[in-house]
mmCIF file of C-alpha atoms in Angstrom:
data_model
loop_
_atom_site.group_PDB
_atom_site.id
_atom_site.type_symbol
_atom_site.label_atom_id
_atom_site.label_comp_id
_atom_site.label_asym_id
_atom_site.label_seq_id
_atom_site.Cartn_x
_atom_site.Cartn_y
_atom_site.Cartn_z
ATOM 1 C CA UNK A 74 17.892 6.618 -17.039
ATOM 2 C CA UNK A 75 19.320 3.720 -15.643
ATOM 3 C CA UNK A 76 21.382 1.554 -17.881
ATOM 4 C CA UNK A 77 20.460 -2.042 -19.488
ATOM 5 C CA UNK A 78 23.193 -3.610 -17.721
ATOM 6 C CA UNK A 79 22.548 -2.114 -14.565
ATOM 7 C CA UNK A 80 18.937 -3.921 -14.697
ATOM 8 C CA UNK A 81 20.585 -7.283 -15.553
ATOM 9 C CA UNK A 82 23.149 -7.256 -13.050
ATOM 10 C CA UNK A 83 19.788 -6.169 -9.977
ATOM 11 C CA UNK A 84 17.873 -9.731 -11.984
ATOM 12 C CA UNK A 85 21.046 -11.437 -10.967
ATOM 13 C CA UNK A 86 20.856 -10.480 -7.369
ATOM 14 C CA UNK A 87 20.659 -12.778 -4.249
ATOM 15 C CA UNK A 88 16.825 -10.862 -4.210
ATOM 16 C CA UNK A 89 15.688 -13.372 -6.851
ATOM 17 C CA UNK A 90 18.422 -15.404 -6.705
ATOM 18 C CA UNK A 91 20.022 -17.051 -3.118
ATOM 19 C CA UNK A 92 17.384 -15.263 -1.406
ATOM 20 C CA UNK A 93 14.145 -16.336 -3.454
ATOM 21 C CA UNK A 94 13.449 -19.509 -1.381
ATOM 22 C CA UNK A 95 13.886 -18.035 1.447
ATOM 23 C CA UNK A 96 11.226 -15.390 1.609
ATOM 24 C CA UNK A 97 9.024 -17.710 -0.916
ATOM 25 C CA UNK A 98 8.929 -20.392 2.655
ATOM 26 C CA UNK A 99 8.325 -17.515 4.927
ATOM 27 C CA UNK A 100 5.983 -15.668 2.639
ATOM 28 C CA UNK A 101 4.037 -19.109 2.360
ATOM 29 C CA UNK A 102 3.895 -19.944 6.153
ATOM 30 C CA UNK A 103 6.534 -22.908 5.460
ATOM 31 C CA UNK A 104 9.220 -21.366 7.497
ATOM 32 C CA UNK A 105 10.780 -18.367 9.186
ATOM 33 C CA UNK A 106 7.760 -18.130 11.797
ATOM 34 C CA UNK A 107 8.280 -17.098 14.921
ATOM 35 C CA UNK A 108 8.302 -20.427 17.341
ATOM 36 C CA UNK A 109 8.233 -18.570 20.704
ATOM 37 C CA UNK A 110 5.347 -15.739 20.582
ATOM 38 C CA UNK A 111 3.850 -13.721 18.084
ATOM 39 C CA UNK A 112 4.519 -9.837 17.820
ATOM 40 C CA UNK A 113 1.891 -7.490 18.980
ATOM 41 C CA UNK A 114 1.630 -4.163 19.176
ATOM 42 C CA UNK A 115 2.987 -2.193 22.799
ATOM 43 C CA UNK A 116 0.498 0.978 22.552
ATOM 44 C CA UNK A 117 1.967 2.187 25.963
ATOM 45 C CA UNK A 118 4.722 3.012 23.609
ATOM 46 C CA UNK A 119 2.809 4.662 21.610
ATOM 47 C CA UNK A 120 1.281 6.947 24.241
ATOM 48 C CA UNK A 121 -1.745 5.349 23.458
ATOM 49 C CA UNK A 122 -2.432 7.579 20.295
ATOM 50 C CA UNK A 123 -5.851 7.329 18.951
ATOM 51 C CA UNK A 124 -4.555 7.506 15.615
ATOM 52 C CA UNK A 125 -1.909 5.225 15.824
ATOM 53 C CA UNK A 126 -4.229 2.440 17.724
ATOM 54 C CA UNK A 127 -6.984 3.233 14.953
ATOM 55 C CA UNK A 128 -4.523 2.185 12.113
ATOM 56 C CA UNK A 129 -2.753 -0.797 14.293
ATOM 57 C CA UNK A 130 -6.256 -2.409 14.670
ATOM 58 C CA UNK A 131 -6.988 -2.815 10.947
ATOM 59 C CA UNK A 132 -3.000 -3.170 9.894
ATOM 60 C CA UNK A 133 -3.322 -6.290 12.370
ATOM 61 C CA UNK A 134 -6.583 -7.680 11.011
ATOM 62 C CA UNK A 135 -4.465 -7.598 7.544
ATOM 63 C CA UNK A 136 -1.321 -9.432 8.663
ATOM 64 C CA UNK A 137 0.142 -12.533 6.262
ATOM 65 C CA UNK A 138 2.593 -14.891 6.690
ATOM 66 C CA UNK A 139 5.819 -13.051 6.167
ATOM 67 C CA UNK A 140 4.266 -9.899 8.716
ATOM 68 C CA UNK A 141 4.762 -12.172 11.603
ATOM 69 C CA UNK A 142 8.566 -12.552 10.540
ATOM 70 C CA UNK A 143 9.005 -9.543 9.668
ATOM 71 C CA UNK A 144 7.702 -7.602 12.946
ATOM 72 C CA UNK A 145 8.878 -10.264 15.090
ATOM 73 C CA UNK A 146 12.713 -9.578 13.200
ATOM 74 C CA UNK A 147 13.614 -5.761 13.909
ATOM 75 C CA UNK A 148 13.302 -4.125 16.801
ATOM 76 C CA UNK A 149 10.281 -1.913 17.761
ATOM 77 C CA UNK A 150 9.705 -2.002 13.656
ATOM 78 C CA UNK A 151 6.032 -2.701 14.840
ATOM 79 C CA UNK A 152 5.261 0.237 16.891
ATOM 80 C CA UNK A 153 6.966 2.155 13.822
ATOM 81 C CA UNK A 154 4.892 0.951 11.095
ATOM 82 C CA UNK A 155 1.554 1.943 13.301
ATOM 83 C CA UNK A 156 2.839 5.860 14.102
ATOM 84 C CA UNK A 157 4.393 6.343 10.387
ATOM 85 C CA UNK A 158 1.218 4.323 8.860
ATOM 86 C CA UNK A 159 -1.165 6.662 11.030
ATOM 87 C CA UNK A 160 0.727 10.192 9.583
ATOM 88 C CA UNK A 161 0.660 8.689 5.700
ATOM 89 C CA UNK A 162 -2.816 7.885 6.196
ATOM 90 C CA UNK A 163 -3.558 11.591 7.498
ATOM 91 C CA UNK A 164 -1.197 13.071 4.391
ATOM 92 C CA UNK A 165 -2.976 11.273 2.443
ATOM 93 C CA UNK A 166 -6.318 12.383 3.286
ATOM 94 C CA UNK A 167 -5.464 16.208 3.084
ATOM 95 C CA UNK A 168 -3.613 15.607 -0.317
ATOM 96 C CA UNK A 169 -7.235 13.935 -0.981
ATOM 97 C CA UNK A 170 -9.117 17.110 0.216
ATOM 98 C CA UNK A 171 -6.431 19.948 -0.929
ATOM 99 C CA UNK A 172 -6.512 18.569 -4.820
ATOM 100 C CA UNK A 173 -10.122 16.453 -4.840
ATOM 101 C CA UNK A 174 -8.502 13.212 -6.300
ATOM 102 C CA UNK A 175 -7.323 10.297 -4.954
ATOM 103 C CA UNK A 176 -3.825 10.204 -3.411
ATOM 104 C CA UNK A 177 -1.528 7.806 -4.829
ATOM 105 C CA UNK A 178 1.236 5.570 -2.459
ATOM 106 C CA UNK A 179 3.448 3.168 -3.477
ATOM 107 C CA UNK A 180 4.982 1.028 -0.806
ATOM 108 C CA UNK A 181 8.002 -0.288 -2.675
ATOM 109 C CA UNK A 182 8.995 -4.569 -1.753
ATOM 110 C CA UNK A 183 6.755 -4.367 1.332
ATOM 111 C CA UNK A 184 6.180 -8.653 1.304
ATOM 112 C CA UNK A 185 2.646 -9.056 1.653
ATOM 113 C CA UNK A 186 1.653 -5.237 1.009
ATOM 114 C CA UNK A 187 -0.076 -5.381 4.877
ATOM 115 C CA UNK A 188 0.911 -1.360 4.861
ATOM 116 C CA UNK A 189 -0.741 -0.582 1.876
ATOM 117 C CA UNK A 190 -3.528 -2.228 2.045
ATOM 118 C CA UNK A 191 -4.188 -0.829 5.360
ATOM 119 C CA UNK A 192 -3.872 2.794 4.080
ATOM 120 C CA UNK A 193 -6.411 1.824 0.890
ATOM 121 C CA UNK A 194 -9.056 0.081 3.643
ATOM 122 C CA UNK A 195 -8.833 3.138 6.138
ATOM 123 C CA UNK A 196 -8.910 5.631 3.026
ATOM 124 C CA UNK A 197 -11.980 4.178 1.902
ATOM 125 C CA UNK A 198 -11.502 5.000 -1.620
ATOM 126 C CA UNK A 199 -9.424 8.604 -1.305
ATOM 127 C CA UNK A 200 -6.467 7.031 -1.345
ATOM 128 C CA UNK A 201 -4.825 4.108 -4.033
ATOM 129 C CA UNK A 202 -2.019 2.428 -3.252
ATOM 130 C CA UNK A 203 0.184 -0.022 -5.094
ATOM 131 C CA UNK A 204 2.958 -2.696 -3.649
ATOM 132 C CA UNK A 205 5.291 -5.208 -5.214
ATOM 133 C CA UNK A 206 6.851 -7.941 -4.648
ATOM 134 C CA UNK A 207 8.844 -11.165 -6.494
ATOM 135 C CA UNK A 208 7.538 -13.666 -4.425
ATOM 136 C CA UNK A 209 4.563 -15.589 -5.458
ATOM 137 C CA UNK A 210 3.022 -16.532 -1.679
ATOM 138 C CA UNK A 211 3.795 -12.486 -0.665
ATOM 139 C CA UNK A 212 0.559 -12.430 -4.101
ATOM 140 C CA UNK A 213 -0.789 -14.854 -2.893
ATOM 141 C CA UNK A 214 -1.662 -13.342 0.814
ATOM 142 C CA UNK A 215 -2.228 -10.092 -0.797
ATOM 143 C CA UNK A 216 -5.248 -11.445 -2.182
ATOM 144 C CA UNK A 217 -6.270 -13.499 0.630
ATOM 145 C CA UNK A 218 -7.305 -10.732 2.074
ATOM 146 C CA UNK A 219 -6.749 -7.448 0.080
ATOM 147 C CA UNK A 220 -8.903 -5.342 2.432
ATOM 148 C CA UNK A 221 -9.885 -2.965 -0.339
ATOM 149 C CA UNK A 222 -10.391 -2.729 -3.778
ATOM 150 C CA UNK A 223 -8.260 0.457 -3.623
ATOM 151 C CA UNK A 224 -4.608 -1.663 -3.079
ATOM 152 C CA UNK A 225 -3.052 -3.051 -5.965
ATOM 153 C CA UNK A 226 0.002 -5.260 -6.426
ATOM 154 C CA UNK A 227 1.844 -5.874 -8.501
ATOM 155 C CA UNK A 228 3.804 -9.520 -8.825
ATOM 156 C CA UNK A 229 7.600 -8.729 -9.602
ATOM 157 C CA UNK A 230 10.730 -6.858 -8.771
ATOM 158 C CA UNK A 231 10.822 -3.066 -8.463
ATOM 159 C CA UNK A 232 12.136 -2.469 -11.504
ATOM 160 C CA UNK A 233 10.110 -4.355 -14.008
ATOM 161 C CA UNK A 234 7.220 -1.439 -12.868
ATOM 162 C CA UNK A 235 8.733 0.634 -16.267
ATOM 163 C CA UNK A 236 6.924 3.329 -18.101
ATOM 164 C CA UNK A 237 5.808 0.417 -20.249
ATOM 165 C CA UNK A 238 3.955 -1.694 -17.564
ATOM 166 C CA UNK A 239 2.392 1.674 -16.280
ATOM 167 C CA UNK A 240 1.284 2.276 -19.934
ATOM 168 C CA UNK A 241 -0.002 -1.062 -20.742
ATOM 169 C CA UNK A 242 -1.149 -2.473 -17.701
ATOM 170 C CA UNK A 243 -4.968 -1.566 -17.327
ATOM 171 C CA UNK A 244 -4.182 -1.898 -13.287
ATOM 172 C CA UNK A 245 -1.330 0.291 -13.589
ATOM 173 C CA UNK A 246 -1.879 3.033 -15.911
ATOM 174 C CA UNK A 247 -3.811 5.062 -12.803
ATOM 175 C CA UNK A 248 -0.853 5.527 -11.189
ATOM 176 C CA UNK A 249 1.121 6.559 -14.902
ATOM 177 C CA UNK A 250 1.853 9.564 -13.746
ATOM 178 C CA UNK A 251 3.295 8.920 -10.583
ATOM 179 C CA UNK A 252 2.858 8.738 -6.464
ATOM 180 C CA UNK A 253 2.603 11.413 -4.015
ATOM 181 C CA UNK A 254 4.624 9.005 -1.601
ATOM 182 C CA UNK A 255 7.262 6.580 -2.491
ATOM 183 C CA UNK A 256 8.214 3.884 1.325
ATOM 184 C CA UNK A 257 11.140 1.725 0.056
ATOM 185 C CA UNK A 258 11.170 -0.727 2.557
ATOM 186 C CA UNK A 259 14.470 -2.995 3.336
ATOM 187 C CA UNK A 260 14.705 -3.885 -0.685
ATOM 188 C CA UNK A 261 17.868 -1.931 -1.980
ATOM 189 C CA UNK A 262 20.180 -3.658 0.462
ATOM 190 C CA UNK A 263 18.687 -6.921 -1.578
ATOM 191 C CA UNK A 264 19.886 -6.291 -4.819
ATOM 192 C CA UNK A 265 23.476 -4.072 -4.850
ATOM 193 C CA UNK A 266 25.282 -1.463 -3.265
ATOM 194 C CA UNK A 267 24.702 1.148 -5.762
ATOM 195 C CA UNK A 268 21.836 3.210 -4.203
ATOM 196 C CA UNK A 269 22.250 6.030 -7.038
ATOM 197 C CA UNK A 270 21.104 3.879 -9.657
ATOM 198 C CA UNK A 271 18.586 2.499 -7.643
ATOM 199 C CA UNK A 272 17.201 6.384 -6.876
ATOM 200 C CA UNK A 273 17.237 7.110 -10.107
ATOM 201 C CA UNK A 274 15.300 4.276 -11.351
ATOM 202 C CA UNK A 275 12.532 5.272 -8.337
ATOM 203 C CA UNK A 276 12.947 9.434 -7.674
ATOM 204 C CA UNK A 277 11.363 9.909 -11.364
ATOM 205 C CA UNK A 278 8.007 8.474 -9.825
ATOM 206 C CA UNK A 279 7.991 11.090 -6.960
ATOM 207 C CA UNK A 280 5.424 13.744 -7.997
ATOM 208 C CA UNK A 281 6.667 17.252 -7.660
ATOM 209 C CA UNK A 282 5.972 18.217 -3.658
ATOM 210 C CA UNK A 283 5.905 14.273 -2.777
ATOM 211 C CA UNK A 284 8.083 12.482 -0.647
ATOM 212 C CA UNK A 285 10.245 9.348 -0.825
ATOM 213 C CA UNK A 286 10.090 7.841 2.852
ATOM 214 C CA UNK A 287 12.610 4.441 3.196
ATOM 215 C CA UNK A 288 13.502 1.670 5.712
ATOM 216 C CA UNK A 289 17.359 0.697 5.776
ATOM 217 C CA UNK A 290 19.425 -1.759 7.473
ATOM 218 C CA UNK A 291 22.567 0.486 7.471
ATOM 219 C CA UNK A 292 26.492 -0.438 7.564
ATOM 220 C CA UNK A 293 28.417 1.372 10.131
ATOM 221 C CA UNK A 294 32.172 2.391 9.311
ATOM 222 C CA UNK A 295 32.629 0.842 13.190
ATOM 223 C CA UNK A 296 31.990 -2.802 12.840
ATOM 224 C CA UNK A 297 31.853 -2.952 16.349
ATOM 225 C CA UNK A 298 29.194 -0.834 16.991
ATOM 226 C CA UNK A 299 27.250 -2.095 14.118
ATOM 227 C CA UNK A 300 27.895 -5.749 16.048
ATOM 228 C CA UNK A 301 27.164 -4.723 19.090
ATOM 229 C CA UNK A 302 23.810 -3.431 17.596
ATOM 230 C CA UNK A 303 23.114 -6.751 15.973
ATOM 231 C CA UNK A 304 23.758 -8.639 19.517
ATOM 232 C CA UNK A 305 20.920 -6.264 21.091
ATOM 233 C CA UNK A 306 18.742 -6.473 18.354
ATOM 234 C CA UNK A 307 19.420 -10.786 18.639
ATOM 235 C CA UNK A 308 19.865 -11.084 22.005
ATOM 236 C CA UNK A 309 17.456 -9.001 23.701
ATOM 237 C CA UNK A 310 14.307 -8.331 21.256
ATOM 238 C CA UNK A 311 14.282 -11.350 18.761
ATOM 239 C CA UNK A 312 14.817 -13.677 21.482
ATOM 240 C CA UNK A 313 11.150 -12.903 22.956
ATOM 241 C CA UNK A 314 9.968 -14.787 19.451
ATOM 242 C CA UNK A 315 12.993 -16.885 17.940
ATOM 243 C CA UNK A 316 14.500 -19.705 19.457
ATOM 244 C CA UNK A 317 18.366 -19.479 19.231
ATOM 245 C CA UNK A 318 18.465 -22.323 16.587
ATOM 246 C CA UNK A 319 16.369 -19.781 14.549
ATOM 247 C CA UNK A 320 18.068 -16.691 14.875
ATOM 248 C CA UNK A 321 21.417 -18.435 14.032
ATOM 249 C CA UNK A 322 19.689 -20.143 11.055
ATOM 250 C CA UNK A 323 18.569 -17.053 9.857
ATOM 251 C CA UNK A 324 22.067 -15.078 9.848
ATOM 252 C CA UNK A 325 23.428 -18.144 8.053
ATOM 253 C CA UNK A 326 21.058 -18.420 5.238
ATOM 254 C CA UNK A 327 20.126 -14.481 5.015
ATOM 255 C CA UNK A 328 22.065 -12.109 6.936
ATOM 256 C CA UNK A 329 24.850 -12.691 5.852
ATOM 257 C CA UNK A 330 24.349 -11.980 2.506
ATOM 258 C CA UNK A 331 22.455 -8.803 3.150
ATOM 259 C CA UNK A 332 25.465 -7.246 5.155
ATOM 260 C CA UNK A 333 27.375 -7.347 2.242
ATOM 261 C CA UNK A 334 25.222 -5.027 0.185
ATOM 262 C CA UNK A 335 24.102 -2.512 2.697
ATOM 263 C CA UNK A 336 25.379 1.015 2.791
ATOM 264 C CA UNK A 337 27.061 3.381 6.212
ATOM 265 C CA UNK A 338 24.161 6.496 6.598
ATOM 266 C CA UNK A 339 27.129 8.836 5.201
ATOM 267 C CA UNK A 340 26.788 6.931 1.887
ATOM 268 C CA UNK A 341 22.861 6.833 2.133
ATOM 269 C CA UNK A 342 22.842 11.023 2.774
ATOM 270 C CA UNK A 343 25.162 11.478 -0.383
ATOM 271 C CA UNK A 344 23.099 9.612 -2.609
ATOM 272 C CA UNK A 345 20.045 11.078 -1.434
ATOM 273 C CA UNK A 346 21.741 14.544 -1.784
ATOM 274 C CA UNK A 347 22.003 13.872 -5.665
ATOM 275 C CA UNK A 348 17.815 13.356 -6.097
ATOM 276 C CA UNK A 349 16.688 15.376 -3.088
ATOM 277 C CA UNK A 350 17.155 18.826 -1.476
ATOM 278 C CA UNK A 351 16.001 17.786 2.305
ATOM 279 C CA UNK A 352 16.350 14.294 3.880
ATOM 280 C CA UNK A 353 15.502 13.719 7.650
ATOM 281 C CA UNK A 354 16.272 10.727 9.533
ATOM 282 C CA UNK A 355 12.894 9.701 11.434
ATOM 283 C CA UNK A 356 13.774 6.684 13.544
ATOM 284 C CA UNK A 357 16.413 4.709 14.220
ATOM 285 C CA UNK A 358 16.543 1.300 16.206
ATOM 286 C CA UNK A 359 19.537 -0.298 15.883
ATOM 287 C CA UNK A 360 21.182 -0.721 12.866
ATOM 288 C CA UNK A 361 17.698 0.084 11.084
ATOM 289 C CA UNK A 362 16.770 3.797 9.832
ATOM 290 C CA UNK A 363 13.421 5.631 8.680
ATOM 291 C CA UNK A 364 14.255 8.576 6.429
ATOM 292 C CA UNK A 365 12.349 10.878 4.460
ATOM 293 C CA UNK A 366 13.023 13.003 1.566
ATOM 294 C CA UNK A 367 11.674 15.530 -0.900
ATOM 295 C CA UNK A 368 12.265 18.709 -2.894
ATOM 296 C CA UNK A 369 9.888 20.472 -1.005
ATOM 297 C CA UNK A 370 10.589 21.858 2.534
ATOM 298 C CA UNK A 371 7.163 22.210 3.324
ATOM 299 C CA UNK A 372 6.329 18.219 2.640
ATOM 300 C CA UNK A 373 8.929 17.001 4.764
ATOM 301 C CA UNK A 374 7.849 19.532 7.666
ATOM 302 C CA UNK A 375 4.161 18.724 6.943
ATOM 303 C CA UNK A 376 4.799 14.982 7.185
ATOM 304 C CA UNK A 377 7.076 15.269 10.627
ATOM 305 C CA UNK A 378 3.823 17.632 12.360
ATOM 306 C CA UNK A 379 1.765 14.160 11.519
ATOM 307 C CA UNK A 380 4.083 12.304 13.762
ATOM 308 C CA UNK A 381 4.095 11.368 17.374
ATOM 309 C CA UNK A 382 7.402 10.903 19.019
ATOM 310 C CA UNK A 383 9.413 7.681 18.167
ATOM 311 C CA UNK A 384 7.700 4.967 19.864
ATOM 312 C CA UNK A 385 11.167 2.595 20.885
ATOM 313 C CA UNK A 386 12.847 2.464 24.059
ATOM 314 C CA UNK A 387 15.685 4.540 24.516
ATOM 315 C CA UNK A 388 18.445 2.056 24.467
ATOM 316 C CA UNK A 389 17.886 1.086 21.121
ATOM 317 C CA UNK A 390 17.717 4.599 19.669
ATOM 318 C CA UNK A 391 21.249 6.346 18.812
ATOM 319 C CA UNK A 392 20.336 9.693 17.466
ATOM 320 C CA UNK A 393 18.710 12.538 18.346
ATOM 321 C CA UNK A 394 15.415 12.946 16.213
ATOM 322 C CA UNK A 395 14.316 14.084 13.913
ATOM 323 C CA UNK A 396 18.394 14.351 12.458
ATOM 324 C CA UNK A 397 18.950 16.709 9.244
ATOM 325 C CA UNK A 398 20.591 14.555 6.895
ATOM 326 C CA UNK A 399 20.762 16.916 3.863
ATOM 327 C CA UNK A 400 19.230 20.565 4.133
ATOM 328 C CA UNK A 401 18.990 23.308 1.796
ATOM 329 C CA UNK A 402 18.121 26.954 1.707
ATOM 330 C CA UNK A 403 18.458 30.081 3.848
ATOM 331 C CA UNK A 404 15.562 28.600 6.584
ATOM 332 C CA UNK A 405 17.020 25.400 8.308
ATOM 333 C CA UNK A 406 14.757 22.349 8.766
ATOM 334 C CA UNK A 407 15.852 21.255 12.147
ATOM 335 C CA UNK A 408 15.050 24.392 13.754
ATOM 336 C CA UNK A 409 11.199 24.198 12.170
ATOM 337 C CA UNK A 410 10.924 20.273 12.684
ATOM 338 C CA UNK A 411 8.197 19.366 15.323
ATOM 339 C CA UNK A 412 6.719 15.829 16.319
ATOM 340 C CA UNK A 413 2.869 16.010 16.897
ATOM 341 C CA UNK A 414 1.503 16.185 20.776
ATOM 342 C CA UNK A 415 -0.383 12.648 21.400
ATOM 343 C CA UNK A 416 -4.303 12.311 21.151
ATOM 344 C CA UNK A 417 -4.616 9.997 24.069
ATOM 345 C CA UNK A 418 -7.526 7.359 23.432
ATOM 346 C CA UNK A 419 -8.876 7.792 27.051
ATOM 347 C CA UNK A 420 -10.064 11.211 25.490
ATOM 348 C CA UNK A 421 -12.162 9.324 23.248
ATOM 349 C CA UNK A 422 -13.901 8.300 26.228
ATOM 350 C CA UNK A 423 -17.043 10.283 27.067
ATOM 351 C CA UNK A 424 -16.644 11.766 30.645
ATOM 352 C CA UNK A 425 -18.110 10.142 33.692
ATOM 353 C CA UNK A 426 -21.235 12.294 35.185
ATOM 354 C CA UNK A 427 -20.495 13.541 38.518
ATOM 355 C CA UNK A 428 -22.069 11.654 41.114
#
């Protein structure tokens, strides 16, 4: 259990803090917008996946405010949300048909909830999902356009969502006894350095079998790598959408402050280690990581087969995926981990007749 103090020191955080005006202008449409183009999706990247152009046609119809940032911010982070979105929405439809109930997904300070509520519109009712957030516009565009009456959100930090407000809250208390998937997205980096207090307050809502998938800007124990990173990631993708003025704007009032609290991958795999018997990284662009965890082998493999390949160019990827952060047992993962084959759409297409 984490500790009182722990909780006041994360309500003292530049999150709610330094921060909170910040997103609250982006999240409203008052600031932060991209002034050069908009983000859309590359499906050539994405082999043109049926699945993954399926879910990136209703995410888009969903988009807020902050989304444009957002997308238009990290690298590739777009084509990423469409192939991971399209595998949670196909876990979640055979945790739907293995156990007849609804599957439960909480996407964890995900601004305007676009992910979830994409998931809850394409599971039309077999899957729930909750999101959170602090700021009052991410609300606010959340139910501009919730998409389905199976999203929820809920309007505050992570870690107001207690047992209490599970208990009490009649929105809440379907989703008491926990989530099949936990996606922490870019949040802990927001509020301290101290990710095994922050998994501890989280891991307890992991169902037994379920898996805790999270986003991370990540420290490198080479600053100059982790610079050089940041001057691709500035220089060559943001530029397409930001002005210069912007993107220096933004390190001044933001980045900055986030570097400080972000964690190397070595310190990330440790703390996982102590909640978590497997945890695989999924993607990497940059400085940014996807990685997935669980107590169950099986999950983590199941999840990967859902996957197409990662959908980035090759410059700005720096491992070899999917990379075994933490492993356990007499039957490695790497050796069993397999991306998914594409389903191209042209196959969708019905055949021409011979002339």
């Amino acid at each position: 259990m984490v500790a009182m103090h722990v909780i006041e020191q994360w309500r003292n955080a530049p999150r709610l803090t330094s921060l909170a005006e910040f997103f609250e202008r982006t999240a409203s449409g008052l600031g932060g917008a991209p002034d050069r183009a908009l983000p859309t999706v590359d499906l050539g990247l994405l082999d043109f996946d049926l699945e993954c152009a399926v879910f990136s046609d209703t995410h888009r119809s969903l988009w807020g405010p902050f989304d444009k940032h957002y997308f238009a911010s990290i690298p590739y982070r777009l084509e990423e949300e469409c192939r991971i979105g399209s595998s949670l929405l196909a876990l979640g439809l055979r945790i739907w048909a293995r156990t007849h109930m609804q599957a439960k997904i909480y996407t964890l300070g995900t601004g305007t909830g676009c992910l979830a509520r994409t998931l809850a519109t394409l599971g039309s009712g077999r899957i729930e999902t909750l999101c959170c957030s602090p700021t009052e516009a991410n609300r606010t565009a959340f139910y501009a356009n919730r998409g389905s009456q199976h999203s929820h959100f809920f309007h505050g930090p992570f870690f107001d969502l207690d047992d209490e407000r599970y208990a009490v809250n009649p929105q809440l208390r379907q989703f008491r006894e926990g989530f099949d998937i936990i996606m922490e997205d870019t949040t802990f980096q927001m509020y301290d350095r101290d990710r095994l207090s922050q998994l501890d307050f989280i891991t307890p809502r992991v169902r037994p079998g379920g898996l805790l998938v999270q986003v991370q800007k990540l420290s490198n124990r080479d600053s100059e790598v982790y610079q050089e990173r940041e001057r691709q990631k500035d220089e060559l993708f943001k530029s397409r959408y930001f002005s210069p003025t912007k993107i220096s704007d933004k390190r001044d009032e933001v980045l900055d402050t986030m570097d400080n609290l972000q964690v190397d991958l070595e310190t990330t795999a440790a703390a996982l280690g102590a909640f978590f018997r497997y945890s695989v990284v999924i993607w990497n662009s940059g400085n940014f990581y996807t990685i997935v965890s669980s107590n169950a082998r099986q999950a983590i493999l199941d999840f990967v087969s859902l996957m197409i390949e990662p959908a980035i160019p090759p410059a700005y990827c720096h491992h070899l995926l999917p990379a075994v952060l933490n492993d356990a047992g007499a039957q490695p993962l790497a050796t069993a981990l397999k991306w998914r084959s594409p389903h191209p759409m042209t196959e969708a297409l019905p055949q021409l007749l011979a002339s």
